[in-house]
XYZ file of C-alpha atoms in Angstrom:
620
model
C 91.247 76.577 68.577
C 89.429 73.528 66.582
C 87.159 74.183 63.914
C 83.949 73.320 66.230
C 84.930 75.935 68.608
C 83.443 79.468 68.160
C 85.648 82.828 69.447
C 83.144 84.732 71.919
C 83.695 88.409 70.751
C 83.845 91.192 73.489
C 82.621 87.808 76.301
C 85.012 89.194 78.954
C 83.201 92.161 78.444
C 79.695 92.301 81.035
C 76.944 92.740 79.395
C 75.380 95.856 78.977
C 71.400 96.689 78.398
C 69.398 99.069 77.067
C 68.818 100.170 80.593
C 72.216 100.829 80.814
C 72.641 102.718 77.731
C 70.052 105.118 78.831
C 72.053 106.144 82.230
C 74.808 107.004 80.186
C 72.569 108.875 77.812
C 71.447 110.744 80.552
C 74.558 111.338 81.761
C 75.767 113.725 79.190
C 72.187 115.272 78.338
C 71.876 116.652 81.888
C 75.566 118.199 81.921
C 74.392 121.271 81.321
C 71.000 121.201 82.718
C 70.175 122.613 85.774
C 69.360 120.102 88.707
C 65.504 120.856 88.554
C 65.598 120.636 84.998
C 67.349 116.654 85.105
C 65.856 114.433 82.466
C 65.328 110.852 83.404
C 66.856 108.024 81.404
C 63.821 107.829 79.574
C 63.238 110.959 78.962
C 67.148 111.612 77.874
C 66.649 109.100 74.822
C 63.035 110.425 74.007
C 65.343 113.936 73.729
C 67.019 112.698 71.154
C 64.808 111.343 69.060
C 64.186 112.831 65.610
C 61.120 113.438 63.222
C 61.330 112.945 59.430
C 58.662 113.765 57.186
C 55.523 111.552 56.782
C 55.804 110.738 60.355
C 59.209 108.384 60.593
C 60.483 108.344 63.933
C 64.216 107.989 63.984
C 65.744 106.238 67.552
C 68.792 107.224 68.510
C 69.551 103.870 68.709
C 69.024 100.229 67.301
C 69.061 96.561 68.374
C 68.254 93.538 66.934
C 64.174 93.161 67.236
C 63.396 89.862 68.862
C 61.311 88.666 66.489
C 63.153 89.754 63.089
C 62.444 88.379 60.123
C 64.870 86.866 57.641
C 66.267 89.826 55.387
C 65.969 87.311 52.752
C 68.300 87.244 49.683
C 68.570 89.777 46.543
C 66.596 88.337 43.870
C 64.067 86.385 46.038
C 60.686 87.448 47.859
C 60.185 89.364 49.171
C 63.148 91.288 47.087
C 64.096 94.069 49.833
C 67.451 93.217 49.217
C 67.499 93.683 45.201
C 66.516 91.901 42.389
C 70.142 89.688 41.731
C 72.849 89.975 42.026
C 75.052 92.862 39.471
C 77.639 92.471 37.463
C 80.597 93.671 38.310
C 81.466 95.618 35.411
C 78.119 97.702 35.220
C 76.439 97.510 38.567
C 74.106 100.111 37.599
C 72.648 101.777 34.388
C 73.954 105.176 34.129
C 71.396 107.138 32.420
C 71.539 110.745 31.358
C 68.213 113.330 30.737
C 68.141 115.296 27.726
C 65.681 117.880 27.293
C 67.329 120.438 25.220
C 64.837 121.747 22.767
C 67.312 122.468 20.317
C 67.594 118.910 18.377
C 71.210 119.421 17.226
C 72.377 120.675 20.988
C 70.529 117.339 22.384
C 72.019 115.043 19.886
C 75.707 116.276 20.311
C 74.845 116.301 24.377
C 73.947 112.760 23.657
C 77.017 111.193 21.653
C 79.247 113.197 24.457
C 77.411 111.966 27.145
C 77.652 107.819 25.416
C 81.296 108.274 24.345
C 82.344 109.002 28.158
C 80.454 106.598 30.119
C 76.566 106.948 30.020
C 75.157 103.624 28.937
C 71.385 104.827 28.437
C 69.705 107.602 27.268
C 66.365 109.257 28.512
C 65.004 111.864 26.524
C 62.168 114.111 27.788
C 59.733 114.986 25.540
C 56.981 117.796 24.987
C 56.301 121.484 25.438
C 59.174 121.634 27.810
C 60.920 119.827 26.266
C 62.699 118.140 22.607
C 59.761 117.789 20.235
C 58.356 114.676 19.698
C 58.929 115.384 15.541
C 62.922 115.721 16.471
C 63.272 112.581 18.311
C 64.900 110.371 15.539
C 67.302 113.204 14.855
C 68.477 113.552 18.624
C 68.937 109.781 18.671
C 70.523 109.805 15.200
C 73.950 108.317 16.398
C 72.772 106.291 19.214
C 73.505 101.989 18.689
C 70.040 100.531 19.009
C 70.955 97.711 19.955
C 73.720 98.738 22.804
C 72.257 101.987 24.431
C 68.645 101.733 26.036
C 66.728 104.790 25.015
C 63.469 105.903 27.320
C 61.323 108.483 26.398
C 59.235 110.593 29.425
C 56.438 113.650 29.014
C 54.009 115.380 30.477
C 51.898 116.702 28.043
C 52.419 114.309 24.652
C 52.901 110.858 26.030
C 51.438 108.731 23.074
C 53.114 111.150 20.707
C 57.310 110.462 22.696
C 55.731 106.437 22.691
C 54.795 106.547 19.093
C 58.396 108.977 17.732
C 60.496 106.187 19.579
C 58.441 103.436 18.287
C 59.071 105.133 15.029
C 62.149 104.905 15.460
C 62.959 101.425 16.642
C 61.319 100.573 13.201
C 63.488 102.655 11.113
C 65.945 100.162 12.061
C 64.305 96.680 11.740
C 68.116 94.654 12.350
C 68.159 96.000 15.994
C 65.763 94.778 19.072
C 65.992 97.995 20.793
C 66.200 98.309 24.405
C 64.100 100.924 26.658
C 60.179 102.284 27.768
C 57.899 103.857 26.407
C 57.097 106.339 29.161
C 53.263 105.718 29.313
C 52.241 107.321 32.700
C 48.876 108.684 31.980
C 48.160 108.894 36.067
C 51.608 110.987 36.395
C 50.902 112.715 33.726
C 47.703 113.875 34.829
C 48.978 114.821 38.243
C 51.548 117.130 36.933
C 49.163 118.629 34.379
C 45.873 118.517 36.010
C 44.354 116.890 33.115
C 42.220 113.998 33.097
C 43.878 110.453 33.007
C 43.165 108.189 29.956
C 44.321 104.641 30.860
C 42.999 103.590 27.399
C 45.969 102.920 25.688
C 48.109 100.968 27.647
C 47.075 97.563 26.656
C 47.592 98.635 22.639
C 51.095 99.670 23.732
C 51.730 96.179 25.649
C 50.668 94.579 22.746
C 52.711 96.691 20.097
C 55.668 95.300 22.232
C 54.752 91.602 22.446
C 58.186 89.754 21.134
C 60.587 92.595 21.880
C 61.604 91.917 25.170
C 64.005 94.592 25.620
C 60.923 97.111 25.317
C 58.717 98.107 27.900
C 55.706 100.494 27.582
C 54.959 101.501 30.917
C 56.954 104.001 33.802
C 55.358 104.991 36.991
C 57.042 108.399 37.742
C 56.149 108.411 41.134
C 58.836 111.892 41.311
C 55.933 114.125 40.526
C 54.655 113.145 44.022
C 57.385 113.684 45.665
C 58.334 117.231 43.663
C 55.611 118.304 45.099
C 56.004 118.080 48.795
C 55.100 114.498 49.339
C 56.854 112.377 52.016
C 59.063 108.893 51.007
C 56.190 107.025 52.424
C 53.534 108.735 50.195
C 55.882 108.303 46.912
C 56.176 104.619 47.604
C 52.426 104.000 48.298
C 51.645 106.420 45.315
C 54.140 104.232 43.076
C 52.361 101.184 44.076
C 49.116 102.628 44.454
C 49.677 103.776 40.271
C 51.147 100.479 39.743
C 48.305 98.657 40.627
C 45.843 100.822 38.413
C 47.756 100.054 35.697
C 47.704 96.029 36.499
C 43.647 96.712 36.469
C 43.326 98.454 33.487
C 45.912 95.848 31.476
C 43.642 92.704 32.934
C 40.893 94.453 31.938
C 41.764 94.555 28.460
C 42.978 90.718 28.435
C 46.473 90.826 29.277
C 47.702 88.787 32.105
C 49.114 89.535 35.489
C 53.021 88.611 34.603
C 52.683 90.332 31.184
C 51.845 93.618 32.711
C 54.307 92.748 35.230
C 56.550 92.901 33.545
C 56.014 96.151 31.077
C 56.318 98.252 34.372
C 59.635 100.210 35.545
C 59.349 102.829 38.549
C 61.051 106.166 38.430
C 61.702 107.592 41.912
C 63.637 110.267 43.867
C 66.879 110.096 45.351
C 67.408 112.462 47.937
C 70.234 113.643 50.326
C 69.241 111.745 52.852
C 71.260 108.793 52.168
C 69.772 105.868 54.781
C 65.860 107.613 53.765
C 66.881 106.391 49.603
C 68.223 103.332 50.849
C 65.257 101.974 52.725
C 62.541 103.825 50.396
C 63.854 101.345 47.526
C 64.355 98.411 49.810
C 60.433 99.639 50.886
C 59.328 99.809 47.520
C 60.395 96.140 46.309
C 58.981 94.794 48.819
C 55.562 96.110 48.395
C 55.456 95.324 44.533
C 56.885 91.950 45.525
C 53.741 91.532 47.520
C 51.753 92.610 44.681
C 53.213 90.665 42.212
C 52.111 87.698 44.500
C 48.406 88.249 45.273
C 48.471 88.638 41.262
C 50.152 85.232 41.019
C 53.094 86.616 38.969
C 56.136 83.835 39.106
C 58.451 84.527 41.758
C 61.720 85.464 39.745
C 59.786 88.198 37.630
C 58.338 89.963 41.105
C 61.092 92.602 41.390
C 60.364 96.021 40.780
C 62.565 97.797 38.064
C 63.492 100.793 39.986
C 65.375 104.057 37.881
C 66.462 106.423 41.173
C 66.467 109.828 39.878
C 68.253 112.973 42.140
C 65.874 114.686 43.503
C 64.906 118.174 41.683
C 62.681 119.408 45.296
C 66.441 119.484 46.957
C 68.102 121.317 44.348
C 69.112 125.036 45.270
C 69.288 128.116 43.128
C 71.818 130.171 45.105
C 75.494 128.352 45.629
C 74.635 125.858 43.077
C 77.585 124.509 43.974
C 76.684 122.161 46.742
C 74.059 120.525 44.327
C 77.269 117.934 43.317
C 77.410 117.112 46.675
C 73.357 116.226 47.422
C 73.706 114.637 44.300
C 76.780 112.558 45.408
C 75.116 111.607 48.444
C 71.640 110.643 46.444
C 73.700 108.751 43.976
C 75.164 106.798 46.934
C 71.898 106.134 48.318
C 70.267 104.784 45.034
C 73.118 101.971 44.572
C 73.436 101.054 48.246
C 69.736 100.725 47.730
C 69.958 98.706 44.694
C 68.482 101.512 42.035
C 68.616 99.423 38.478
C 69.266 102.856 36.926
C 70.211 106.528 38.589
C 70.196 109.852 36.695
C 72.311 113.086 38.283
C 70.585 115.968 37.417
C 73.162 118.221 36.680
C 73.788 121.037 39.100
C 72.877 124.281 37.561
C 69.086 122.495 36.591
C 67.293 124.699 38.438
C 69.021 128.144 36.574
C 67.542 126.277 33.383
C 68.895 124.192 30.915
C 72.411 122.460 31.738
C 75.555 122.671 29.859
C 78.185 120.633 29.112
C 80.642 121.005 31.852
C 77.560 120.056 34.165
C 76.500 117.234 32.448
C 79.788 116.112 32.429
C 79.833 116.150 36.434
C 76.508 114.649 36.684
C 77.848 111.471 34.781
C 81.221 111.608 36.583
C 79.575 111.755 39.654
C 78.270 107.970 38.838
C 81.423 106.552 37.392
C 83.779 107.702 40.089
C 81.373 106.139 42.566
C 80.894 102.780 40.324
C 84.403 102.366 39.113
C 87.036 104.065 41.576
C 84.900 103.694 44.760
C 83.499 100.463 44.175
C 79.804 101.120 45.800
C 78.353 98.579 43.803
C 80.600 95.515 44.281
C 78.229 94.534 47.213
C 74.483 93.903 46.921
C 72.377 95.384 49.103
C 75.102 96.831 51.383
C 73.083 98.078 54.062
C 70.807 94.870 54.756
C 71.259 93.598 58.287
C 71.947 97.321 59.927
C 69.408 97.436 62.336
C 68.982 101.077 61.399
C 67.748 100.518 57.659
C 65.860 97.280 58.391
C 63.575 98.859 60.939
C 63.742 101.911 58.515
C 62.632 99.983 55.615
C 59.884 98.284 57.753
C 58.488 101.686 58.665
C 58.121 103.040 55.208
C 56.710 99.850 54.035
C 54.020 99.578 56.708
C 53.396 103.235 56.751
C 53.089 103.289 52.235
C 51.245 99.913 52.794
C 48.827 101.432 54.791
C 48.528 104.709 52.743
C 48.200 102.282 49.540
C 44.769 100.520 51.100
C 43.521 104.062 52.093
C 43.918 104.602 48.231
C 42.051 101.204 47.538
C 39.590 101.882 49.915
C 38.665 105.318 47.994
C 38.959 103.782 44.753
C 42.291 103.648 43.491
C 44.737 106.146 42.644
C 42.573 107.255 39.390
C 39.933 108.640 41.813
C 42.337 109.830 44.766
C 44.009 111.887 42.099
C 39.953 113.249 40.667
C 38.954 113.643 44.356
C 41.892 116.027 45.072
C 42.501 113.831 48.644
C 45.851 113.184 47.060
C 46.702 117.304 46.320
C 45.320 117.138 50.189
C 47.688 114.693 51.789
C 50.804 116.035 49.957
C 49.707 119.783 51.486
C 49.593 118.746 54.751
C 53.094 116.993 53.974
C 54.780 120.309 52.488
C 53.307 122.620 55.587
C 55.062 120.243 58.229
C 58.301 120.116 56.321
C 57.665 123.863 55.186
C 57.538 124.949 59.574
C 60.718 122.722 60.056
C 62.601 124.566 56.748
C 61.427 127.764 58.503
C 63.410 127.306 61.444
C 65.942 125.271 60.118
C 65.438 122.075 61.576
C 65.705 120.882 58.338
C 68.932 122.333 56.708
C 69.620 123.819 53.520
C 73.296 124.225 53.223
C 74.231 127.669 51.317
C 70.858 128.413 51.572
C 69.585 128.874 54.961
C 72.739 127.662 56.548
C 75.939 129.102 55.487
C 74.592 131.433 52.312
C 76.863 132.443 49.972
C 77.307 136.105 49.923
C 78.000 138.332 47.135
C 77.861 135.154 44.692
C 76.428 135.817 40.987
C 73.577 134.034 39.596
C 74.176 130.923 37.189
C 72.497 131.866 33.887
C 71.407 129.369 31.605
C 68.893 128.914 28.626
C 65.229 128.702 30.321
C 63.036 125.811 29.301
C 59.484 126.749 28.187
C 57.001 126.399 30.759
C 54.347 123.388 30.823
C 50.871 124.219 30.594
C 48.818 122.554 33.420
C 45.710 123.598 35.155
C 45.032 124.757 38.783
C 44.858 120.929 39.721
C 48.209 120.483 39.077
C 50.388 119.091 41.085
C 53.312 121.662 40.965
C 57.018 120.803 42.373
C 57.439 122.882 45.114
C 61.766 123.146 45.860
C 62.703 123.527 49.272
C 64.400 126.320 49.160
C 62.263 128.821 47.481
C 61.329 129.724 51.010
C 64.604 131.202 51.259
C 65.195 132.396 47.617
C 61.999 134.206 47.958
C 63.288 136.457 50.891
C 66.353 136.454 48.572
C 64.889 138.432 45.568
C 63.319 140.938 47.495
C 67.017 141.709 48.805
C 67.932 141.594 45.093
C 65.045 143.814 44.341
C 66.312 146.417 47.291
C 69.944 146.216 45.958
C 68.688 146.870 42.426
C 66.920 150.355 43.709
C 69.381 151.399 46.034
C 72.498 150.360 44.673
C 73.833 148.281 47.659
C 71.585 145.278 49.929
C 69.570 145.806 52.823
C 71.735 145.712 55.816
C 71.688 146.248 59.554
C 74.301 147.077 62.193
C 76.029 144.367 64.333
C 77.422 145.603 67.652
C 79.667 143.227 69.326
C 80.289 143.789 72.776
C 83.270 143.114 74.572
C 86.500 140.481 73.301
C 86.307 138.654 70.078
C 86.092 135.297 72.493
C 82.957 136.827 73.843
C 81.083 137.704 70.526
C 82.709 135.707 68.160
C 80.513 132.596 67.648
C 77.388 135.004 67.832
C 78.581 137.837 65.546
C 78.791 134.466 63.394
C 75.542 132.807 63.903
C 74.089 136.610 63.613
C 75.255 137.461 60.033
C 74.913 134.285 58.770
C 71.029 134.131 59.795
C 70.970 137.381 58.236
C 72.458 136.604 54.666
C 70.453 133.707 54.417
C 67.811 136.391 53.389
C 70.323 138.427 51.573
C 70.431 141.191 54.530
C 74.251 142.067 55.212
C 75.438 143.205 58.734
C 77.925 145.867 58.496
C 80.313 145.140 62.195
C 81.113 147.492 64.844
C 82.908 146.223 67.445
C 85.350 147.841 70.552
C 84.496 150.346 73.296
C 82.645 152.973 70.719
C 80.317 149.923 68.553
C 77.453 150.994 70.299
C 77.925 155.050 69.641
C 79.688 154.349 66.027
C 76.656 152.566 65.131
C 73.839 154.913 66.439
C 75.964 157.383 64.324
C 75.092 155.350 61.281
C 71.322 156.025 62.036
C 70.542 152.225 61.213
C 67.073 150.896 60.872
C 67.469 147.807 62.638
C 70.763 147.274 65.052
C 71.678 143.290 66.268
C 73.904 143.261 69.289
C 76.114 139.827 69.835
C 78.234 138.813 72.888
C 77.860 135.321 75.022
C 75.900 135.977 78.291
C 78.577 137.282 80.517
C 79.370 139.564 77.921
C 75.427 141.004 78.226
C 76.178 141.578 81.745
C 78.954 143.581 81.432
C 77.677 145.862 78.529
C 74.453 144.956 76.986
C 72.375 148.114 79.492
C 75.167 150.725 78.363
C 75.373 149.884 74.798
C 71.174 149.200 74.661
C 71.154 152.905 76.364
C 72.905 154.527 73.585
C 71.039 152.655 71.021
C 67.864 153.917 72.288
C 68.727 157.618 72.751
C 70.039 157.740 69.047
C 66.587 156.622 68.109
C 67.447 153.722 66.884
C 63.821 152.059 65.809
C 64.786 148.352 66.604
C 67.403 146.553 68.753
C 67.867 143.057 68.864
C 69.972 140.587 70.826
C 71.636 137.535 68.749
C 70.889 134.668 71.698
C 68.098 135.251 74.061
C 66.487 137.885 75.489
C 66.537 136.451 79.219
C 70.182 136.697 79.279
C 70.358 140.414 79.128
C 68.780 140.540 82.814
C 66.700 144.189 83.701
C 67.660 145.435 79.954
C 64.795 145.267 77.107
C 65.568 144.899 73.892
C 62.976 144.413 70.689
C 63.320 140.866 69.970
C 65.530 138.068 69.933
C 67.888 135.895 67.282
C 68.752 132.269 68.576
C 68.454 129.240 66.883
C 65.520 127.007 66.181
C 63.097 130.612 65.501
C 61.495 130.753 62.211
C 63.797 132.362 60.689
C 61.424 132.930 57.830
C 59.264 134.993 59.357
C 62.430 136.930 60.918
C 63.830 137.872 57.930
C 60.630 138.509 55.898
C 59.949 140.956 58.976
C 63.089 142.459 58.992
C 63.177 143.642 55.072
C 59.942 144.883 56.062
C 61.324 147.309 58.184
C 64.111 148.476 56.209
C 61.504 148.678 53.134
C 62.550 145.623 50.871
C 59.730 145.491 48.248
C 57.322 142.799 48.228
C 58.011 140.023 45.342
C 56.894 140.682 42.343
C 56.338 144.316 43.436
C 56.561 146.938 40.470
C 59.820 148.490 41.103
């Protein structure tokens, strides 16, 4: 074959359409549907079709638009794809949180975390966190001049700006390296204070000739803590971005000045291809910023440190924390993160220790250095799947960003409480699709750990903030609510709420719903003691159970469900349920039903309830 010819991949193949693709769709969709209920080829695809939150539509699948744009190239507008290439060596800054009050615990955690890997350190600073006053002696043994430091708080921003500058100075040989943390708009999200924009051009201007130094972070992760979709966190990060551009040119400093004293701070969640194109989404819309403002091409791409994200982070089976991280961590580089931070896995029991901060840097290094994620820029650009992704986040945070504009900026969307608003309606859709676990939380709501034993760590102190604060809100408190009123039952009565599981007929006929049953159950720490065999139904009623669950597969219902429901009843048994639904029982009545896709919130919160679980925070 000469040069000039081309090898025509698949071309003895016919060519299939979309069209096509559907009738097979349908095809296996209506296997199991009965001939009046036949979808159409439409219809089949529509079927599979998924909702994410903020309104993304996910296809089930994706072709090359006809009229797609050039992806572009990393480093160039409009910087979807990154902003340059990375070295090989260090694709990505590896950047570890401290927050350990204690000053000698957080300096130690520091060295440790520097000697084996971590090439930046972020140090969070305020009332839950290390005191401003011990900042120079938690980075006494950090290199200036090699290791980045960034500060971040809440409550004493000017005071973490004003300890590092401190200590930058203390050392006049080295041109440090890092941010400020100057986020007075996050700040007063999370704390419900008023913002103060004041400072920020005296901070720009303390820098001026240190070009390693940057003043200003837009922690657009107290958003998105808080219940707010990917879409809202990019259009909020842009949307505080922009303020900050204002309220710098207001004060005299020019557009690619302030450009370029700004670094974002986002969340990396579990959803791998939702990081990837929320990054991609984000450069692009600062990109287009930086060029209304005029700011020189090369200096348009946004600095973006992907942080994993706290809302996703489980109390019970802590466990599976390393891998959400792992797959966040994945996300952030594939989606060209600058810097990532693994929040080690026990954060949410309080303050880590060493043996998890030492898997939340590992978790970086094995990905960077034995799995190579970061050899490629931009690995996901051209899927057809993360570009139309990408484009949906962007348009959708574009528009949310000009809603903010139109109300007058994100200053006054904060003051008006239209943001709190937004991000409310957010966490009640996600909240009904946690509820009936649509939305997964493994260990949690799906395969719970039973019997495990808390983690227990050294608490932080809690933040003060007002009642216009914009709290984080973890997904699975839903669940670990339910949890400690089981914990609060076991703690009176010596053993946790339970009900009975019958199982009618052969283990092939109630084994996967004897399963499904007790699972659903332990996700709200209720155990289901089994009877099973000719006598389940009369063993149990002999217990004298509050609540009895029977599980077999429909044909097993027809052959026992009216005996075994007839014994059940004339024990007295208060409440018998059927793990499946209720239909396939025929002529017998049972109390409720168990299948998936109920709110199993409400189910559980019901059922300790009956079998007289105290309310949270009840006085035992």
């Amino acid at each position: 074959m000469s040069a000039a010819e081309s090898m025509a991949l698949a071309g003895e193949f016919p060519q299939q359409t979309h069209e096509d693709w559907q009738r097979l769709v349908a095809a296996v969709v209506n296997k199991s549907r009965a001939e009046d209920a036949k979808l159409t080829p439409e219809d089949a695809e529509a079927s599979l079709r998924t909702t994410l939150s903020g309104g993304l539509v996910v296809d089930p699948l994706y072709q090359r638009s006809a009229d797609a744009a050039a992806i572009g190239v990393p480093g160039a507008m409009p910087f979807t794809r990154g902003t340059g290439l990375r070295p090989a060596d260090q694709p990505w800054d590896v950047r570890q949180l401290h927050d350990d009050p204690d000053a000698n615990i957080s300096r130690a955690a520091v060295l440790d975390d520097l000697e084996h890997g971590v090439t930046s350190v972020w140090v969070h600073v305020g009332a839950d966190g290390v005191a401003p006053g011990d900042l120079a002696a938690v980075l006494a043994d950090v290199k200036l001049d090699m290791a980045p430091v960034v500060v971040s708080s809440w409550d004493a921003q000017g005071d973490a700006a004003a300890a590092l500058q401190s200590v930058l100075q203390g050392s006049p040989d080295v041109h440090g390296k890092g941010n400020y943390g100057l986020d007075p708009l996050g700040a007063a999200a999370r704390t419900g204070a008023a913002a103060d924009l004041a400072g920020l051009a005296g901070a720009v201007e303390s820098l001026s000739g240190i070009p390693g130094m940057r003043a200003i972070t837009v922690d657009a992760r107290v958003y998105r803590d808080a219940g707010a979709s990917a879409v809202d966190e990019v259009a909020y990060a842009v949307a505080t971005g922009v303020a900050y551009l204002r309220a710098l040119a207001d004060a005299g400093v020019d557009a690619p000045t302030a450009f370029g004293q700004i670094d974002f701070r986002v969340s990396a969640t579990a959803d791998q291809f939702l990081t990837i194109a929320a990054l991609r989404a984000l450069r692009r819309l600062w990109a287009r910023v930086g060029e209304v403002c005029g700011v020189p091409e090369p200096e348009r791409g946004a600095r973006i440190h992907a942080v994993t994200s706290q809302r996703m982070f489980t109390r019970d089976d802590p466990w599976v924390n390393v891998l959400r991280s792992t797959l966040a961590t994945f996300g952030a580089c594939a989606g060209g993160a600058d810097a990532i931070t693994v929040l080690p896995y026990d954060t949410v029991a309080g303050l880590p220790e060493k043996f998890s901060r030492r898997l939340a840097r590992n978790t970086q290094i094995v990905l960077a250095d034995e799995a190579n994620v970061g050899r490629v820029a931009d690995p996901a650009g051209g899927s057809y799947y993360v570009e139309h992704l990408t484009a949906d986040i962007a348009h959708g945070a574009w528009s949310a960003f000009q809603e903010i504009e139109k109300a007058g900026g994100m200053a006054a969307a904060l003051a008006s409480g239209s943001v709190a608003a937004r991000i409310r309606s957010t966490r009640d859709e996600d909240g009904a699709r946690l509820a009936t676990r649509r939305l997964p939380i493994t260990g949690v709501s799906m395969f719970p750990l039973t019997g495990e034993q808390p983690v227990a760590r050294r608490q932080r102190a809690a933040l003060a903030v007002s009642d216009k604060a914009l709290a984080p809100q973890r997904d699975s408190v839903l669940y670990e609510s339910l949890r400690n009123r089981a914990g609060a039952y076991a703690a009176a009565h010596g053993s946790a709420p339970g009900v009975a599981l019958v199982a009618l007929g052969a283990r092939r006929d109630f084994g996967a719903r004897e399963t499904f049953a007790s699972n659903l159950l332990a996700a709200g720490g209720v155990t289901a003691t089994l009877y099973e065999g000719e006598s389940a139904a009369a063993d149990a009623a002999a217990a004298k159970p509050e609540v009895v669950v029977i599980a077999s597969s429909p044909k097993g219902y027809a052959a026992h469900a009216a005996a075994a429901v007839e014994a059940l009843r004339s024990a007295g048994i208060p409440r018998v349920l059927v793990a499946g639904r209720a239909r396939e029982l025929g002529e017998t009545s049972v109390d409720g039903e168990i299948y998936d896709g109920m709110d199993v919130v409400a189910f559980l919160s019901d059922t300790l309830d009956r079998l007289g679980a105290p309310a949270e925070g009840a006085a035992q």
